[in-house]
Coordinates of C-alpha atoms and ligand atoms in Angstrom, one line a residue:
X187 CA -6.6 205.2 41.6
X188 CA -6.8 202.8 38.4
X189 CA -3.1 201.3 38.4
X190 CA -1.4 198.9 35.1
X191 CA 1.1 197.0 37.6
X192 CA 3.6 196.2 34.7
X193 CA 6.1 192.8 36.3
X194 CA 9.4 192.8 34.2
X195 CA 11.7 192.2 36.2
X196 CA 9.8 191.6 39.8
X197 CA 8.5 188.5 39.1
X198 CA 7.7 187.7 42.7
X199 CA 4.6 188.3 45.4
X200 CA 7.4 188.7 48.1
X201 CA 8.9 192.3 49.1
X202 CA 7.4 193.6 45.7
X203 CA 7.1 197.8 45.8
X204 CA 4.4 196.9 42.7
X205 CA 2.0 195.6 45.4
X206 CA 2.4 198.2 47.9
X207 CA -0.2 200.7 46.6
X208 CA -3.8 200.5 47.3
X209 CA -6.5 200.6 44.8
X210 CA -8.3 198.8 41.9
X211 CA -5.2 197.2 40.2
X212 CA -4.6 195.5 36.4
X213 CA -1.5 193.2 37.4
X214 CA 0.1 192.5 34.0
X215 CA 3.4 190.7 31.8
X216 CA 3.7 191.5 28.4
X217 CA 6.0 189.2 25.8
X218 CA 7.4 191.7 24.0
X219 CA 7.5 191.2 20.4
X220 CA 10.5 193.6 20.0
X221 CA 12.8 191.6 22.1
X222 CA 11.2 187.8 21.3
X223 CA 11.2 188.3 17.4
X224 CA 15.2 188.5 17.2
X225 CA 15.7 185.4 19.7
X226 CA 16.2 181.5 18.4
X227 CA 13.6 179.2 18.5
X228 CA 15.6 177.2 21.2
X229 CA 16.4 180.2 23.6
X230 CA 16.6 179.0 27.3
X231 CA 16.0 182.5 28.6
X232 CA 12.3 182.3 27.3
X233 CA 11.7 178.9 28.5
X234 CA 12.7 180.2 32.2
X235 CA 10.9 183.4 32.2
X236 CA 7.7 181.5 30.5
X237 CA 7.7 179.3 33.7
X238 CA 8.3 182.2 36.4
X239 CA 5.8 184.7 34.5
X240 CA 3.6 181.1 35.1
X241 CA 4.8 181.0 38.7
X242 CA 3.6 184.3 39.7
X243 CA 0.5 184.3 38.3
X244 CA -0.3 181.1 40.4
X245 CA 0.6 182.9 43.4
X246 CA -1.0 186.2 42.5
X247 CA -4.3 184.3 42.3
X248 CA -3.6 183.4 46.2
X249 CA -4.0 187.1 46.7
X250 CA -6.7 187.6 44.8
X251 CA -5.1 189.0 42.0
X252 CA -4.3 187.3 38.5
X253 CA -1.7 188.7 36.1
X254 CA -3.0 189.3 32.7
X255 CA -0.5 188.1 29.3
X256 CA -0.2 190.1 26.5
X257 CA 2.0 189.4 22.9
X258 CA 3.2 192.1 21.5
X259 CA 4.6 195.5 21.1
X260 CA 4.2 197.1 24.9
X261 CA 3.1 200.6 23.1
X262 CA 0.3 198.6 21.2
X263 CA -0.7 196.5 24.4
X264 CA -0.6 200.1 26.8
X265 CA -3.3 201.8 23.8
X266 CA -5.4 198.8 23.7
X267 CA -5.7 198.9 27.6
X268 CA -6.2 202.5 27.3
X269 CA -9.4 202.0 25.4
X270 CA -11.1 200.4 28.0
X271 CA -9.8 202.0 31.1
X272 CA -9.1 205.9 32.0
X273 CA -5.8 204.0 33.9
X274 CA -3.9 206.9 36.5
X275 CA -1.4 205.4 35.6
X276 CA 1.4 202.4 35.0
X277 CA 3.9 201.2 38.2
X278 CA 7.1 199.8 36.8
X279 CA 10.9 199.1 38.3
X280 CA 13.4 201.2 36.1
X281 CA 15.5 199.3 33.4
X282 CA 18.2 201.2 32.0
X283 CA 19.2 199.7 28.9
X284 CA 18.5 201.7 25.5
X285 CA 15.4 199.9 24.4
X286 CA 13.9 199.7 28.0
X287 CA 14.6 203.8 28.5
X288 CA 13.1 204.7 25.1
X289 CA 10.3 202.1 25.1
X290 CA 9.2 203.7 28.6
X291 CA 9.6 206.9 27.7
X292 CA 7.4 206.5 24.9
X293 CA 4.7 204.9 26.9
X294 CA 5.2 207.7 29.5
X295 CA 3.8 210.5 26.9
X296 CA 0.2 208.0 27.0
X297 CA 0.3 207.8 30.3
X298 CA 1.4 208.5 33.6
X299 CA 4.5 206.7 34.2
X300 CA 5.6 205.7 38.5
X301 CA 9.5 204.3 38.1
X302 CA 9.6 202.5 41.1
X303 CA 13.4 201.6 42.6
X304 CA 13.8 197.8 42.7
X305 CA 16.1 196.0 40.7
X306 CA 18.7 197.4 42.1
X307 CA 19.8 198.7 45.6
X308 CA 20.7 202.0 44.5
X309 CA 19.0 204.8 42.6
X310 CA 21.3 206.4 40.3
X311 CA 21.7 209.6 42.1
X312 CA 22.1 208.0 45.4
X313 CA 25.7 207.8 45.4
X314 CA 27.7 210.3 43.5
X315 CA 31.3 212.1 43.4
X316 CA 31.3 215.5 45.7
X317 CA 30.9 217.5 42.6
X318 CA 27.3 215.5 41.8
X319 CA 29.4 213.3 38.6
X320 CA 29.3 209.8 38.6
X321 CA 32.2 207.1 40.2
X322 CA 33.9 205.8 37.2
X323 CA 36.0 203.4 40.0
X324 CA 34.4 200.7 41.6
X325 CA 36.4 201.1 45.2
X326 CA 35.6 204.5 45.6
X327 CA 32.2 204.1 45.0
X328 CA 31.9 201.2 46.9
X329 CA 33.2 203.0 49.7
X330 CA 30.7 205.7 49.4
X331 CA 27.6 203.0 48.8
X332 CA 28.8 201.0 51.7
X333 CA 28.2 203.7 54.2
X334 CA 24.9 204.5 52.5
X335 CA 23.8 201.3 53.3
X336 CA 24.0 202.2 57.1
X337 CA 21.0 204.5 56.7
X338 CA 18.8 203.2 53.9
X339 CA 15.8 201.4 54.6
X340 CA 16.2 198.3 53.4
X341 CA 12.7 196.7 55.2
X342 CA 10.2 194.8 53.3
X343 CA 7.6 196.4 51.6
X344 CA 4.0 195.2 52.7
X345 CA 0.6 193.6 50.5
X346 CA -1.7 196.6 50.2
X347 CA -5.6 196.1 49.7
X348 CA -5.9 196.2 46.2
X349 CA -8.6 195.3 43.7
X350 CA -8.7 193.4 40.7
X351 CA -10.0 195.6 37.8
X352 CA -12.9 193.6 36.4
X353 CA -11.6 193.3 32.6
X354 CA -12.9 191.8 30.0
X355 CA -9.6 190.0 29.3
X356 CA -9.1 186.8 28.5
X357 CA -6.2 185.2 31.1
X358 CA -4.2 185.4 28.0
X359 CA -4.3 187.8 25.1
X360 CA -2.1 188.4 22.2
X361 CA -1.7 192.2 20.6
X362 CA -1.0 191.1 16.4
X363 CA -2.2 192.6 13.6
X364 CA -2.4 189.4 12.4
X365 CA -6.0 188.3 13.6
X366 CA -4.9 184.8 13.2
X367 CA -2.1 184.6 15.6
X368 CA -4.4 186.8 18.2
X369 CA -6.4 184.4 18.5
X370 CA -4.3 182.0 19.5
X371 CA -3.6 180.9 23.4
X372 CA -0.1 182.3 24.9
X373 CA 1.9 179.2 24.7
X374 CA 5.5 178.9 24.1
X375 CA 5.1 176.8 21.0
X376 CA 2.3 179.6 19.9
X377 CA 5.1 182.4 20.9
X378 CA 7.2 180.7 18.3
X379 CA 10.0 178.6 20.8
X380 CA 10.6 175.0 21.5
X381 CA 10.3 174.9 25.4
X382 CA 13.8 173.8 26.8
X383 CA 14.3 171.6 29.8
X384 CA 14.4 174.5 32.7
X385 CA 14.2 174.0 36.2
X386 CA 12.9 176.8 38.4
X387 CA 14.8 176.4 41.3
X388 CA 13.5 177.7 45.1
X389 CA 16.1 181.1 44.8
X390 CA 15.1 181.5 49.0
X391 CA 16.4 177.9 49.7
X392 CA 19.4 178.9 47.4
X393 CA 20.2 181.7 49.6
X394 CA 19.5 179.9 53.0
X395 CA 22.2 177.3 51.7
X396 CA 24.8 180.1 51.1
X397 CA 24.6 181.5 53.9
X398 CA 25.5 178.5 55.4
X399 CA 28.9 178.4 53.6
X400 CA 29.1 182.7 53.1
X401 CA 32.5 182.5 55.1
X402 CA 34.2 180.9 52.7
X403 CA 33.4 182.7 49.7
X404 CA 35.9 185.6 49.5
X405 CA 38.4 182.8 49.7
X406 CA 36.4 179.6 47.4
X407 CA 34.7 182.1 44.8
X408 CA 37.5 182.1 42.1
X409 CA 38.0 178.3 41.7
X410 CA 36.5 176.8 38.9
X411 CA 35.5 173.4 40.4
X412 CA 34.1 174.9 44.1
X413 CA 30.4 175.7 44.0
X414 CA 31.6 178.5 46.3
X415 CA 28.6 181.4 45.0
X416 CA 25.2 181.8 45.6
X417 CA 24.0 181.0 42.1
X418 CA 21.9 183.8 42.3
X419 CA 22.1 185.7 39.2
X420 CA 19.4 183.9 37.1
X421 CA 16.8 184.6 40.4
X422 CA 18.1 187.8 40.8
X423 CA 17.9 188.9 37.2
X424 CA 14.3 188.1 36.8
X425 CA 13.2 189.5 40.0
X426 CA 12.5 185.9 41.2
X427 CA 13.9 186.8 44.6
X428 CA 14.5 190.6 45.4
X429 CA 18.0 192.4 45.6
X430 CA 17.0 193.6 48.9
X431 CA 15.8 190.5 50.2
X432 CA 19.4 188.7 49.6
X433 CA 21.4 192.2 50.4
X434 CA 19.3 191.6 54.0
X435 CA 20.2 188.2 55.0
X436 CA 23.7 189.0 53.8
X437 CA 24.3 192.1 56.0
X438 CA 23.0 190.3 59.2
X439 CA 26.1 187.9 58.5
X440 CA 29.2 188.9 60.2
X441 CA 31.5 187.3 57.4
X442 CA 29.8 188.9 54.5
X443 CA 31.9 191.5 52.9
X444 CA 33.0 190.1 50.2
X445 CA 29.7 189.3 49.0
X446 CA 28.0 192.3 49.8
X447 CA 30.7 194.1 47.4
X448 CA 29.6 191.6 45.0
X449 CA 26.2 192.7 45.4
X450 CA 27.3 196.6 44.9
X451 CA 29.7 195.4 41.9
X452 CA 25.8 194.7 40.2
X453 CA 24.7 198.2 40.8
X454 CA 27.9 200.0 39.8
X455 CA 27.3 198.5 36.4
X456 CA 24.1 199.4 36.4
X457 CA 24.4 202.8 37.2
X458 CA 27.4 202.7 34.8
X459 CA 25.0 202.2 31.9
X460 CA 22.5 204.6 33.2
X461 CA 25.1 207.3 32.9
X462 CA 27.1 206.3 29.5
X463 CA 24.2 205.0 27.5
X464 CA 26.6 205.0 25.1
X465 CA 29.2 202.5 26.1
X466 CA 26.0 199.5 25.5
X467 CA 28.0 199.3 22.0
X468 CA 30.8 201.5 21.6
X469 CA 34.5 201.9 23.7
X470 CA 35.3 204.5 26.4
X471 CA 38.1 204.5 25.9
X472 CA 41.0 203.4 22.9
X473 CA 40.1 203.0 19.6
X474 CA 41.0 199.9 18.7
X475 CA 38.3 197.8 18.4
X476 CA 39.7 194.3 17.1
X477 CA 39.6 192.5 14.1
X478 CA 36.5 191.0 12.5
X479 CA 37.4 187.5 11.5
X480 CA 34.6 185.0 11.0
X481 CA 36.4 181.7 11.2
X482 CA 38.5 182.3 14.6
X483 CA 34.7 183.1 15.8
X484 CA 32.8 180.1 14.6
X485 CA 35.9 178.2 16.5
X486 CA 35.3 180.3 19.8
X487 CA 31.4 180.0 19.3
X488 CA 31.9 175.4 18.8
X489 CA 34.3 175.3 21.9
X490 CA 37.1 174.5 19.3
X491 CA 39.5 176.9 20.5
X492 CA 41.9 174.1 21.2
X493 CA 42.7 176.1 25.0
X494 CA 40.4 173.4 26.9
X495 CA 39.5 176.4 29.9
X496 CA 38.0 178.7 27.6
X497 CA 36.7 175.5 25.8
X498 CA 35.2 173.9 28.7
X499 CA 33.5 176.9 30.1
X500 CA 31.6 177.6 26.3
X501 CA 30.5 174.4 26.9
X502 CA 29.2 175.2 30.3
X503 CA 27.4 177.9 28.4
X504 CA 26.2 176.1 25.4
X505 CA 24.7 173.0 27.8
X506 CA 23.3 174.9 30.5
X507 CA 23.3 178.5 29.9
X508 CA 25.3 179.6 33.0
X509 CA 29.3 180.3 33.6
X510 CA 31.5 180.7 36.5
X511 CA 32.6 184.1 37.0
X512 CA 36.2 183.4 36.9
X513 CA 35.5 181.5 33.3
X514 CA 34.0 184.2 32.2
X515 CA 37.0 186.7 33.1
X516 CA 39.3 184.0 31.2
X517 CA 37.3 183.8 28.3
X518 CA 36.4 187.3 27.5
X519 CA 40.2 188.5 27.8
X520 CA 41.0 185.4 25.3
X521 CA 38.3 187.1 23.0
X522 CA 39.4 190.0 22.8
X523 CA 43.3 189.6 23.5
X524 CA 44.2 186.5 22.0
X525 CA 41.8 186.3 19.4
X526 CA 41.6 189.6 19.0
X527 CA 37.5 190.0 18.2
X528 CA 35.5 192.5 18.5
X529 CA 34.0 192.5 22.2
X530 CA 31.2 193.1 21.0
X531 CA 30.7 190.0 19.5
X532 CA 31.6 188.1 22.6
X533 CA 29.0 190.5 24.8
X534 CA 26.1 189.3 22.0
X535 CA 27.1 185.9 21.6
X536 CA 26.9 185.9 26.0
X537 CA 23.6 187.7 25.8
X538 CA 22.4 185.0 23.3
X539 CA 23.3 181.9 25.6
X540 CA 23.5 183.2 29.3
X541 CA 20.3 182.5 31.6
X542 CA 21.5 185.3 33.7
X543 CA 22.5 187.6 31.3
X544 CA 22.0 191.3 32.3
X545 CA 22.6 194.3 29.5
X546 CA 25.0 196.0 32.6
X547 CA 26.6 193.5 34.0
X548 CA 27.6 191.6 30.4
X549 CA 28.2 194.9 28.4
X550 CA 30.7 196.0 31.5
X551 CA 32.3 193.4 32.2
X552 CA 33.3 192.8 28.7
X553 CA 34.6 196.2 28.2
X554 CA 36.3 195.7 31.4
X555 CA 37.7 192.7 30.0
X556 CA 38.5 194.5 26.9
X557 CA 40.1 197.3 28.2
X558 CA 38.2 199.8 26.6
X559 CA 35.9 200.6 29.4
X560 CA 34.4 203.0 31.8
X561 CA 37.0 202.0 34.8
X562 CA 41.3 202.0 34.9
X563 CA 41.6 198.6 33.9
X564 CA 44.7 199.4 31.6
X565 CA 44.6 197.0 28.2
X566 CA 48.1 195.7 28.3
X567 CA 46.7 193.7 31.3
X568 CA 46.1 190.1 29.5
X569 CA 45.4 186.9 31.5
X570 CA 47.1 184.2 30.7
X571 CA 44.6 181.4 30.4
X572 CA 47.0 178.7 30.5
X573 CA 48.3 180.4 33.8
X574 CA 44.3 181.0 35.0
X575 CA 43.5 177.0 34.6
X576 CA 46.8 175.7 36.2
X577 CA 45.9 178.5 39.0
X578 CA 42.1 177.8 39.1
X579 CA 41.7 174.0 37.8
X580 CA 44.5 172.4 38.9
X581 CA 43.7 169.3 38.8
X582 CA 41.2 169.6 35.7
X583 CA 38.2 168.5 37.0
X584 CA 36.3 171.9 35.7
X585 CA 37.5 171.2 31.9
X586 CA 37.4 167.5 32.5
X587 CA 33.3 167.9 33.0
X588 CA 32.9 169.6 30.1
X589 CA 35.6 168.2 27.7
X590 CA 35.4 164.5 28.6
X591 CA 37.6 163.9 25.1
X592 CA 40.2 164.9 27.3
X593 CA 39.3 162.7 30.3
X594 CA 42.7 160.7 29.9
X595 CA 45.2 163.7 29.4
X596 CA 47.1 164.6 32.7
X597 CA 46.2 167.1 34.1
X598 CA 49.3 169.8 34.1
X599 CA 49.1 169.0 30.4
X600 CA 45.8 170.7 30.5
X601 CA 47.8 173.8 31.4
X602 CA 50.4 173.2 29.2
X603 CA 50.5 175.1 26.0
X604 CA 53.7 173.8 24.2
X605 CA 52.4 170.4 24.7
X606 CA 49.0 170.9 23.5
X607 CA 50.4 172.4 20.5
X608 CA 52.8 169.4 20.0
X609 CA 50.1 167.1 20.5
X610 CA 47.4 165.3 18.6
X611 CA 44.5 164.7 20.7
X612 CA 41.6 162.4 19.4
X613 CA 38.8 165.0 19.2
X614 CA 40.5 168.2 20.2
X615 CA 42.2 170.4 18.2
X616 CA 45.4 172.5 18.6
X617 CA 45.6 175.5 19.8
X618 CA 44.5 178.1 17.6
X619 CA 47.0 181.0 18.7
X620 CA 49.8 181.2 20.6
X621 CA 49.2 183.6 23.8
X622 CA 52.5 184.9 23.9
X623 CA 52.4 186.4 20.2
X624 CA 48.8 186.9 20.5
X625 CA 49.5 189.2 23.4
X626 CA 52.1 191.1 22.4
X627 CA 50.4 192.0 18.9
X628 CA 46.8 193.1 21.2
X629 CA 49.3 195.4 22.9
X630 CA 51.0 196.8 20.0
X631 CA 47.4 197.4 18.4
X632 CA 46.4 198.9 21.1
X633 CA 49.2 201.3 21.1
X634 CA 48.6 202.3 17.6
X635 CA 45.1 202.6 17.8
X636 CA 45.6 205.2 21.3
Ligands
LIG884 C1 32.5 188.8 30.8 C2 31.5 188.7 31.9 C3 30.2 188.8 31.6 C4 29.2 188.8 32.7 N1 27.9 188.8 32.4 C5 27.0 188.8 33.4 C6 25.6 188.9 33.1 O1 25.2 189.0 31.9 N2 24.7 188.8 34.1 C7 25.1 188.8 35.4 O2 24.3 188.7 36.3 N3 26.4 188.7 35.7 C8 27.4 188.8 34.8 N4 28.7 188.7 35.1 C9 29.1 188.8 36.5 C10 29.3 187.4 37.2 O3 30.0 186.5 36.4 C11 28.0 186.7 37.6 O4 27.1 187.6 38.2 C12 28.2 185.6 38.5 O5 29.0 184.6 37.9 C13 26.9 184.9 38.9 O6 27.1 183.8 39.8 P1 26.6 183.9 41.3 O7 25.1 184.2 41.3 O8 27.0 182.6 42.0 O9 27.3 185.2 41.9 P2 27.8 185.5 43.3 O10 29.3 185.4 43.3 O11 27.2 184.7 44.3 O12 27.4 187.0 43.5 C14 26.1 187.4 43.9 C15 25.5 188.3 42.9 O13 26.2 189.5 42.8 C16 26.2 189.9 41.4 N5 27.6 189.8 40.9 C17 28.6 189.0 41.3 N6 29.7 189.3 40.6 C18 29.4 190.3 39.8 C19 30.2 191.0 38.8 N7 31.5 190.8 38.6 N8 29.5 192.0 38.1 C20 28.2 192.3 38.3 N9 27.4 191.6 39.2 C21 28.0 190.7 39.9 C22 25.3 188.9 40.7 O14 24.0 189.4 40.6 C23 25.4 187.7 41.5 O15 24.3 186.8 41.4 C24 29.7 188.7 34.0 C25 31.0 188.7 34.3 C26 32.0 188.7 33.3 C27 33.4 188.6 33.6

């Protein structure tokens, strides 16, 4: 058998399904020119993957295999393999975004296409309602998932002997029309981005040091300044370290629950999106859909709200592409309840910024936060974020890290919207709503809009 290993989202020698079939093998990464040409020249996302794609091939090479780069549009790259090779066929893990499902079924009519089941824990019809439908509630299907953990074999798949295809492949090779640019070397700067300072972090040690502290997560996870969660998600989203491998050092913990239901949470969304393709841009449920207005958007997008959580936590995003999960629950029901935006807006402007971003999870959670989504999350329930941050950030030293302008303002003044609107603070501007009105006019648009 003549195999295209295609890495995505497996980047990783370790418990990898892609290197578990014999025979004479063409290990491969393509930068795909249909997802690269719509990013900014400063995206962090491509300096991180640049460096693990870099990563693997280094330690493919200690198995005798090296990766091959390509540039360009995977349907071009897949034909111009298939003109030196009669390939059986192409391995890939299943991605179930739009692009991702077309895109492979495209390539599937050239050739023969082998899904292979490893970005998540779950195939999509593993766990399903008695009458073969999906679970549109998280506890129910967690329920049901939790006891098919009990009998899935979760054990790490093995190196098989394979062979590298001699090719006549450069290391690196670029699929462009234009003859000038496929010439050219894969670099970042040659891809067209500024590298950004990323560090690729060890995501094993990262999971050996939460396990040392997994016990107090369930009760640590929600507050802003704790560094209470694995910090997984960047790892996990890019295959660096594989869902199974973390799902089986949690499950040999006796205090894990609350984790491992974290763990399922990623699937559910997953499986979510598999099922409603059509929820990656439009409501569930409700058709009210916000109100497009530019300049309470700019302010959101600068960290100018004048509410110093949500504040803080765009600056998180904006210096270091991550955010805590609770940040992110405040900020995306300030979107789209306070502000009143379009979610969608705040789902692409996420996708644009977060390292760990992850079509599912950020499209989900948004509509969750919305209210217009796949589970019962009812709209007329509306954080508070001045209520969040007093509960969360008590003492301020979460906003205080990222706003230092307001390094010298008490802290229960942080929390406190009447005095930030009656107050000028050098550097910070006033709030831009007021939550109480802003909440009771989400609610009565929702109503209408029923
Ligand atoms: C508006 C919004 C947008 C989000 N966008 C993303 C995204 O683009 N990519 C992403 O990976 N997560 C997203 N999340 C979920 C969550 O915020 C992150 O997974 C989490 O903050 C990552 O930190 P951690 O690795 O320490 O997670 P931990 O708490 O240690 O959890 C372990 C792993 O479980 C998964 N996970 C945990 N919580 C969730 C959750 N609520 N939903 C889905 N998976 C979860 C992640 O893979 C995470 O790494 C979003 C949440 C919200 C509210």
């Amino acid at each position: 058998m003549r195999r295209i290993l295609w890495f995505r989202r497996d980047l990783r020698i370790e418990d990898n399904p892609l290197l578990s079939y014999e025979g004479e093998v063409l290990p491969l990464f393509i930068f795909d020119t249909n997802i690269l040409d719509s990013l900014d020249a400063e995206d962090k996302r491509v300096s991180y993957i640049f460096k693990a794609v870099l990563e693997l091939k280094e330690k493919l090479r200690t198995l005798g295999l090296d990766l091959k780069l390509f540039y360009g549009d995977p349907l071009d790259v897949i034909d111009h393999l298939l003109q030196e090779y009669a390939f059986d066929e192409v391995v890939a893990s299943g991605d179930y975004d739009s692009y991702a499902k077309e895109r492979d079924k495209a390539i599937s009519h050239k050739l023969h296409f082998r899904y292979i089941q490893d970005t998540y824990i779950l195939k999509p019809s593993d766990v399903l309602k008695e009458d073969g439908s999906p679970y549109l509630v998280f506890t129910p299907f967690y329920k049901k998932a939790r006891l098919a953990l009990e009998s899935k074999d979760l054990s790490p798949y093995g190196l098989a002997k394979q062979g590298l295809l001699a090719s006549s492949y450069e290391t690196m090779s670029t699929i462009q029309k234009d003859a000038a640019v496929s010439q050219r070397e894969i670099t970042l700067e040659n891809l067209g981005f500024r590298p950004q300072e990323i560090l690729l972090d060890d995501p094993r040690k990262r999971l050996s040091d939460f396990l040392k502290k997994i016990e107090l997560y369930a009760q640590k996870r929600d507050y802003l300044q704790e560094d209470a969660g694995s910090s997984l998600s960047v790892a996990l989203r890019f295959g660096r370290i594989g869902i199974r491998e973390v799902l089986r050092a949690a499950l040999l913990h006796p205090k894990s629950e609350a984790f491992v239901r974290q763990l399922l949470f990623r699937d559910f969304y997953a499986l979510m999106l598999f099922y409603f393709p059509q929820i990656q841009t439009q409501n569930y449920k409700y058709a009210f859909n916000g109100i497009e207005d530019r300049e309470k958007f700019e302010r959101f997008c600068r960290a100018q709200t004048g509410v110093p959580i949500v504040d803080a936590a765009i600056q998180e995003l904006l210096s270091f592409g991550t955010m805590h999960n609770r940040a992110r629950m405040v900020v995306a029901s300030f979107f789209t309840k306070d502000l009143l935006l379009p979610w969608q807006w705040g789902e692409a402007f996420f996708a644009k910024h977060l390292l760990d971003y992850d079509a599912a999870s950020n499209i989900l959670s948004w509509q969750w936060s919305a209210g217009t989504g796949v589970d019962p999350q009812p709209y007329f329930r509306i954080f508070n974020p001045y209520l969040q941050s007093k509960k969360f950030d008590k003492e301020g030293v979460y906003i205080k890290r990222y706003l230092p302008q307001l390094q010298n303002i008490e802290a229960k003044y942080l929390h406190d919207e009447s005095f930030l609107q009656a107050t000028e603070i050098p550097n910070y501007p006033k709030p831009i709503v007021s939550h109480k009105e802003a909440a009771k006019q989400a609610i009565e648009l929702f109503k209408q809009g029923m």
